[in-house]
Amino acid sequence: MKEPRDRRLRILELLAGDATLNTETKKLCQVCADVTGMTGAGIMLMSGDTPRGSVCTTNDVSSLIEELQYELGEGPCVDAHEQGTPVLEPDLAEPLVPRWLAFRAPALAAGARAVFGFPMLVGAVRLGALNLYCDRPGPLTDDQYADALVAAGVAARAILALQAHAPADGLAAELEAGADFRYVVHQASGMVAAQLGVTVGQALVRLRAYAFGNGRSLASVAREVVGRVLRFDEQSGEKDPSP
Amino acid sequence: MLREANLARTFVELADTLVADFDVVELLTLLTDRCVELLELDAAGIMLVSPEGGLRAMASSSEAMRILELFELQSEEGPCLDCFRTGQPVMNQHLDELNGRWPRFTAEALRAGFRSVHALPMRLRGTVIGALNLFSVEARAMRQVDVDVAQALADVATIGILQHRAAAESQVLNDQLNRALNSRVMIEQAKGMVAEREALDMQQAFSRLRTHARNHNLRLVDLAQDVIAGVVSASALDLPRGTPS
């Protein structure tokens, strides 16, 4: 098995480059498919905090898998999002448990044989799910599974950065800094949510937007919030923290 | 009370938390608290490996930011990382005499007032899932009997975390660690909310959550989720005993 640390680095290396944010999200989907050895991948937003919709897909089949799930309200990503846990179907043609009665036939007909949904979570914030499919049946190996968990984590952070209108190089920088692993960032998001009366998901985006807008690191902004130096409800006019 | 009695009580207490679907953060926080009390140390923390990228801080005997950051820093360098990589204890490291082994960690630990540090692996059979980190404000070696106690406590927690699976099922382990790490993030979000609403520091906010969860027999992470969702309001949380209301 690979070292856990390598999984994230590999994704970051594949993402690195001078691409703009828009091409970065397309690339992100391709990287998610590549690292997990899947035929296709997509990122589905399903949170009440954020607009529902597809962030990106790698091909027509991935797009169809997402459209079906939005339309029918069932499928691996819908379940993964609702349950907050990975949902695996290694063979749609012969499923272990009967489920997704409307989703199954059209997904199979389009060429998806195995489908997997990995939730994108940041604490209590549920953003949606990473959608993976393979044109052959079979379970994920341990390595594929671990890579998919990591890819879903990277995708979640990428979405938060996108919603905060990260500058073109902001996404890579954000992922590189790994600020999401810091306690203080999450404490600050709870505080900002209470200050503004918004959800924690929206607070996470506001914190990032403030950091990007002021050319500062997320962790240092968060430290000021927790240290009660910076408040978000006292900002107004030209000092508005959301640019 | 005799230390032996305290120790016995701690093992019972730990075992008692190991019910089905137990709260990993609660278990590990309890462990760090008891390490500090039983071994006369000044701080303890636990880092677990994440499927995402190395070690992540999971529990601490103190919620003070300076202490938490000492653990967080060790995803980059420090005794926990060395202990995790080798699977071997890193004992009796006197911070005054380290000569640049972990420059950032040493500087921060000294600044926080610590003089010696230890790390013990969280290991079951071949699998290392993290490390227990112990700090003292004195530059002194731990007695072997204390090392044994700390390792035994760490082992109980490790068995608890690994018990729900066949040892070879790496998907289940990864999933469980991932879930535990996410629940820690959720608790931080809830702490922030309670701290802001009730004008508390993070330590006080955490005690409120923990006290309320215990009093009402709730999992800490479930309570955190309810607070974030507004199902339980911060002002409705029980005060820890001895707190003037």
Coordinates of N, CA and C in Angstrom, one line a residue, chain A residues 1 3-5 7-9 84-86 88 121-126 140-143 145-146 149-150 152-154 157 180-184 186-195 197-200 204 223 226-228 231 233, chain B residues 46 49-60 63 65 68-69 72 75-76 81 84-85 168-172 174-175 178-179 182-186 188-202 224-225 228:
Chain A
M1 N 0.8 -1.2 0.0 CA 0.0 0.0 0.0 C 0.9 1.3 0.0
E3 N 2.1 5.1 0.9 CA 2.1 5.9 2.1 C 0.9 6.9 2.0
P4 N 0.1 7.1 3.0 CA -1.0 8.0 2.9 C -0.7 9.4 2.4
R5 N 0.5 9.9 2.9 CA 0.9 11.2 2.5 C 1.1 11.3 1.0
R7 N -0.6 10.0 -1.3 CA -1.9 10.1 -2.1 C -2.2 11.6 -2.4
R8 N -2.1 12.4 -1.4 CA -2.5 13.8 -1.5 C -1.5 14.5 -2.4
L9 N -0.2 14.2 -2.2 CA 0.8 14.8 -3.0 C 0.6 14.5 -4.5
G84 N -23.6 10.4 4.3 CA -22.3 10.9 4.8 C -21.2 9.8 4.8
T85 N -21.4 8.8 3.9 CA -20.4 7.7 3.9 C -20.3 7.2 2.5
P86 N -19.2 6.6 2.1 CA -19.1 6.1 0.7 C -20.1 5.0 0.4
L88 N -21.0 2.1 -2.5 CA -20.3 1.3 -3.5 C -21.2 0.3 -4.2
L121 N -17.2 16.1 2.5 CA -17.6 16.6 3.9 C -16.5 17.5 4.4
V122 N -17.0 18.6 5.1 CA -16.0 19.4 5.9 C -16.7 19.5 7.3
G123 N -16.5 18.6 8.1 CA -17.2 18.6 9.4 C -18.7 18.4 9.1
A124 N -19.5 19.3 9.7 CA -20.9 19.2 9.5 C -21.4 19.6 8.1
V125 N -20.5 20.2 7.4 CA -20.9 20.8 6.0 C -20.8 19.6 5.0
R126 N -22.0 19.4 4.4 CA -22.1 18.4 3.4 C -22.2 19.0 2.0
L140 N -13.7 -1.8 -5.7 CA -12.4 -1.0 -5.6 C -11.4 -1.7 -4.8
T141 N -10.1 -1.6 -5.2 CA -9.1 -2.1 -4.4 C -8.9 -1.2 -3.2
D142 N -8.1 -1.6 -2.2 CA -7.8 -0.8 -1.0 C -7.2 0.5 -1.5
D143 N -6.3 0.4 -2.4 CA -5.6 1.7 -2.9 C -6.6 2.6 -3.6
Y145 N -9.7 2.8 -3.1 CA -10.7 3.3 -2.1 C -10.0 4.5 -1.4
A146 N -8.8 4.2 -0.9 CA -8.1 5.3 -0.2 C -7.9 6.5 -1.1
L149 N -11.1 8.4 -1.3 CA -11.4 9.2 -0.1 C -10.6 10.6 -0.1
V150 N -9.4 10.4 -0.5 CA -8.5 11.6 -0.6 C -9.0 12.6 -1.7
A152 N -12.0 12.9 -2.8 CA -13.2 13.6 -2.3 C -12.9 14.8 -1.4
G153 N -11.9 14.6 -0.6 CA -11.4 15.6 0.3 C -10.9 16.8 -0.4
V154 N -10.0 16.5 -1.4 CA -9.4 17.6 -2.2 C -10.6 18.3 -3.0
R157 N -12.4 20.8 -0.8 CA -11.7 22.1 -0.6 C -11.7 22.9 -1.8
D180 N -7.1 23.4 5.8 CA -8.3 22.8 6.3 C -8.0 21.8 7.4
F181 N -6.8 21.4 7.6 CA -6.5 20.5 8.7 C -6.3 21.2 10.0
R182 N -6.4 22.5 10.0 CA -6.1 23.3 11.2 C -7.4 23.4 12.0
Y183 N -7.3 23.1 13.3 CA -8.5 23.3 14.2 C -9.0 24.7 14.1
V184 N -8.1 25.7 14.1 CA -8.5 27.1 14.2 C -9.4 27.5 13.1
H186 N -11.7 25.8 11.6 CA -13.0 25.3 11.9 C -13.7 26.0 13.1
Q187 N -12.9 26.3 14.1 CA -13.4 27.1 15.2 C -13.9 28.4 14.6
A188 N -13.0 29.1 13.8 CA -13.4 30.4 13.2 C -14.7 30.3 12.4
S189 N -14.8 29.2 11.7 CA -16.0 29.1 10.8 C -17.3 29.0 11.7
G190 N -17.2 28.3 12.8 CA -18.3 28.2 13.8 C -18.6 29.6 14.3
M191 N -17.6 30.4 14.6 CA -17.8 31.7 15.2 C -18.4 32.7 14.2
V192 N -17.9 32.6 12.9 CA -18.4 33.5 11.9 C -19.9 33.1 11.6
A193 N -20.2 31.8 11.6 CA -21.6 31.4 11.3 C -22.5 32.0 12.4
A194 N -22.0 32.1 13.6 CA -22.9 32.6 14.7 C -22.9 34.2 14.6
Q195 N -21.8 34.8 14.2 CA -21.8 36.3 14.0 C -22.8 36.7 12.9
G197 N -25.2 34.8 11.4 CA -26.4 34.0 11.3 C -26.5 33.3 10.0
V198 N -25.4 32.7 9.5 CA -25.3 31.9 8.3 C -24.9 30.5 8.7
T199 N -25.0 29.6 7.7 CA -24.6 28.2 8.0 C -23.0 28.2 8.1
V200 N -22.6 27.1 8.7 CA -21.1 26.9 8.8 C -20.5 26.8 7.4
L204 N -17.5 29.2 6.1 CA -16.2 28.7 5.5 C -15.9 29.5 4.3
R223 N -7.1 32.7 12.9 CA -6.5 33.0 14.2 C -7.0 34.3 14.8
V226 N -10.7 33.8 16.0 CA -10.7 33.1 17.3 C -10.1 34.0 18.4
G227 N -9.1 34.8 18.1 CA -8.5 35.7 19.1 C -9.3 36.9 19.3
R228 N -10.4 37.0 18.6 CA -11.4 38.1 18.8 C -10.8 39.5 18.4
R231 N -13.9 40.6 13.6 CA -15.3 40.1 13.6 C -15.8 40.3 12.2
D233 N -19.2 40.5 11.6 CA -20.5 41.3 11.6 C -20.3 42.8 11.8
Chain B
I46 N -3.3 13.2 21.0 CA -3.2 12.1 20.2 C -3.4 12.5 18.7
V49 N -3.5 8.9 11.9 CA -3.2 9.0 10.5 C -4.5 9.2 9.7
S50 N -4.4 10.0 8.7 CA -5.6 10.3 7.9 C -5.3 9.7 6.5
P51 N -6.4 9.3 5.9 CA -6.2 8.8 4.5 C -5.7 9.9 3.6
E52 N -5.9 11.2 4.1 CA -5.6 12.4 3.3 C -4.2 12.8 3.3
G53 N -3.5 12.7 4.4 CA -2.1 13.3 4.3 C -1.4 13.3 5.7
G54 N -1.0 12.1 6.1 CA -0.2 12.1 7.3 C -1.0 12.2 8.6
L55 N -0.4 12.7 9.6 CA -1.0 12.8 11.0 C -1.9 14.0 11.2
R56 N -3.0 13.8 11.9 CA -3.9 14.9 12.2 C -4.2 14.8 13.7
A57 N -4.2 16.0 14.3 CA -4.5 16.1 15.7 C -5.9 15.6 16.0
M58 N -6.1 14.7 16.9 CA -7.5 14.2 17.2 C -8.0 14.6 18.6
A59 N -7.1 14.6 19.5 CA -7.6 14.9 20.9 C -6.4 15.5 21.7
S60 N -6.8 16.3 22.7 CA -5.8 17.0 23.5 C -6.3 17.2 24.9
E63 N -7.4 22.6 25.3 CA -7.9 23.1 24.1 C -7.3 24.5 23.8
M65 N -5.0 27.1 22.2 CA -4.6 27.1 20.9 C -3.1 26.8 20.7
L68 N -2.8 23.0 21.0 CA -3.3 22.3 19.8 C -2.3 22.5 18.7
E69 N -1.8 23.7 18.5 CA -0.9 23.9 17.4 C 0.4 23.1 17.5
E72 N -0.6 20.0 15.9 CA -0.8 20.1 14.5 C 0.5 20.2 13.7
S75 N 2.3 17.2 12.0 CA 2.1 16.6 10.8 C 3.3 16.8 9.9
E76 N 4.1 17.9 10.2 CA 5.3 18.2 9.5 C 6.6 17.6 10.1
L81 N 5.5 12.3 14.6 CA 5.7 11.9 13.2 C 6.8 10.8 13.2
F84 N 5.4 7.6 14.6 CA 4.4 7.0 13.7 C 5.2 6.3 12.6
R85 N 6.2 7.0 12.0 CA 6.9 6.4 10.9 C 7.7 5.1 11.3
A168 N -7.3 -6.9 8.6 CA -6.8 -6.7 7.2 C -7.7 -5.8 6.4
E169 N -8.8 -5.4 6.9 CA -9.7 -4.6 6.1 C -9.3 -3.2 6.0
S170 N -8.5 -2.8 5.1 CA -8.0 -1.5 5.1 C -9.0 -0.5 4.7
Q171 N -10.0 -0.9 3.9 CA -11.1 0.1 3.6 C -11.9 0.5 4.8
V172 N -12.2 -0.4 5.6 CA -13.0 -0.1 6.8 C -12.2 0.8 7.8
N174 N -9.7 2.8 7.0 CA -9.6 4.1 6.3 C -10.8 4.9 6.5
D175 N -11.9 4.2 6.3 CA -13.2 4.9 6.5 C -13.5 5.4 7.9
N178 N -11.2 8.3 8.7 CA -11.7 9.4 7.9 C -12.9 10.0 8.7
R179 N -13.8 9.2 9.1 CA -15.0 9.6 9.8 C -14.6 10.3 11.2
N182 N -13.3 13.7 10.5 CA -14.4 14.6 10.2 C -15.2 15.0 11.4
S183 N -15.3 14.0 12.3 CA -16.1 14.4 13.5 C -15.4 15.3 14.4
R184 N -14.0 15.3 14.3 CA -13.2 16.3 15.1 C -13.4 17.7 14.5
V185 N -13.5 17.7 13.2 CA -13.8 19.0 12.5 C -15.1 19.6 12.9
M186 N -16.1 18.7 13.0 CA -17.5 19.0 13.3 C -17.5 19.6 14.8
E188 N -15.0 21.1 16.3 CA -14.4 22.4 16.2 C -15.4 23.4 15.8
Q189 N -16.2 23.1 14.8 CA -17.2 24.0 14.3 C -18.2 24.4 15.4
A190 N -18.6 23.3 16.1 CA -19.5 23.6 17.2 C -18.9 24.4 18.3
K191 N -17.6 24.1 18.6 CA -17.0 24.9 19.6 C -17.0 26.4 19.3
G192 N -16.7 26.7 18.0 CA -16.6 28.0 17.5 C -18.0 28.7 17.7
M193 N -19.0 28.0 17.4 CA -20.4 28.5 17.5 C -20.7 28.8 19.0
V194 N -20.4 27.8 19.9 CA -20.8 28.0 21.3 C -19.9 29.1 21.9
A195 N -18.6 29.2 21.5 CA -17.7 30.2 22.0 C -18.3 31.6 21.6
E196 N -18.7 31.8 20.4 CA -19.2 33.1 19.9 C -20.6 33.4 20.6
R197 N -21.5 32.5 20.7 CA -22.8 32.8 21.2 C -22.8 33.0 22.7
E198 N -21.9 32.3 23.4 CA -21.9 32.4 24.9 C -20.7 33.2 25.4
A199 N -19.9 33.8 24.5 CA -18.7 34.6 24.9 C -17.8 33.8 25.8
L200 N -17.4 32.6 25.3 CA -16.5 31.7 26.0 C -15.2 31.5 25.2
D201 N -14.1 31.1 25.9 CA -13.0 30.6 25.1 C -13.2 29.2 24.6
M202 N -12.2 28.7 23.8 CA -12.5 27.4 23.2 C -12.5 26.3 24.2
A224 N -22.6 18.0 18.7 CA -22.0 19.0 17.9 C -22.8 19.3 16.7
Q225 N -23.3 18.2 16.0 CA -24.1 18.3 14.8 C -25.4 19.1 15.1
I228 N -24.7 22.8 15.6 CA -24.5 23.4 14.3 C -25.8 23.6 13.6

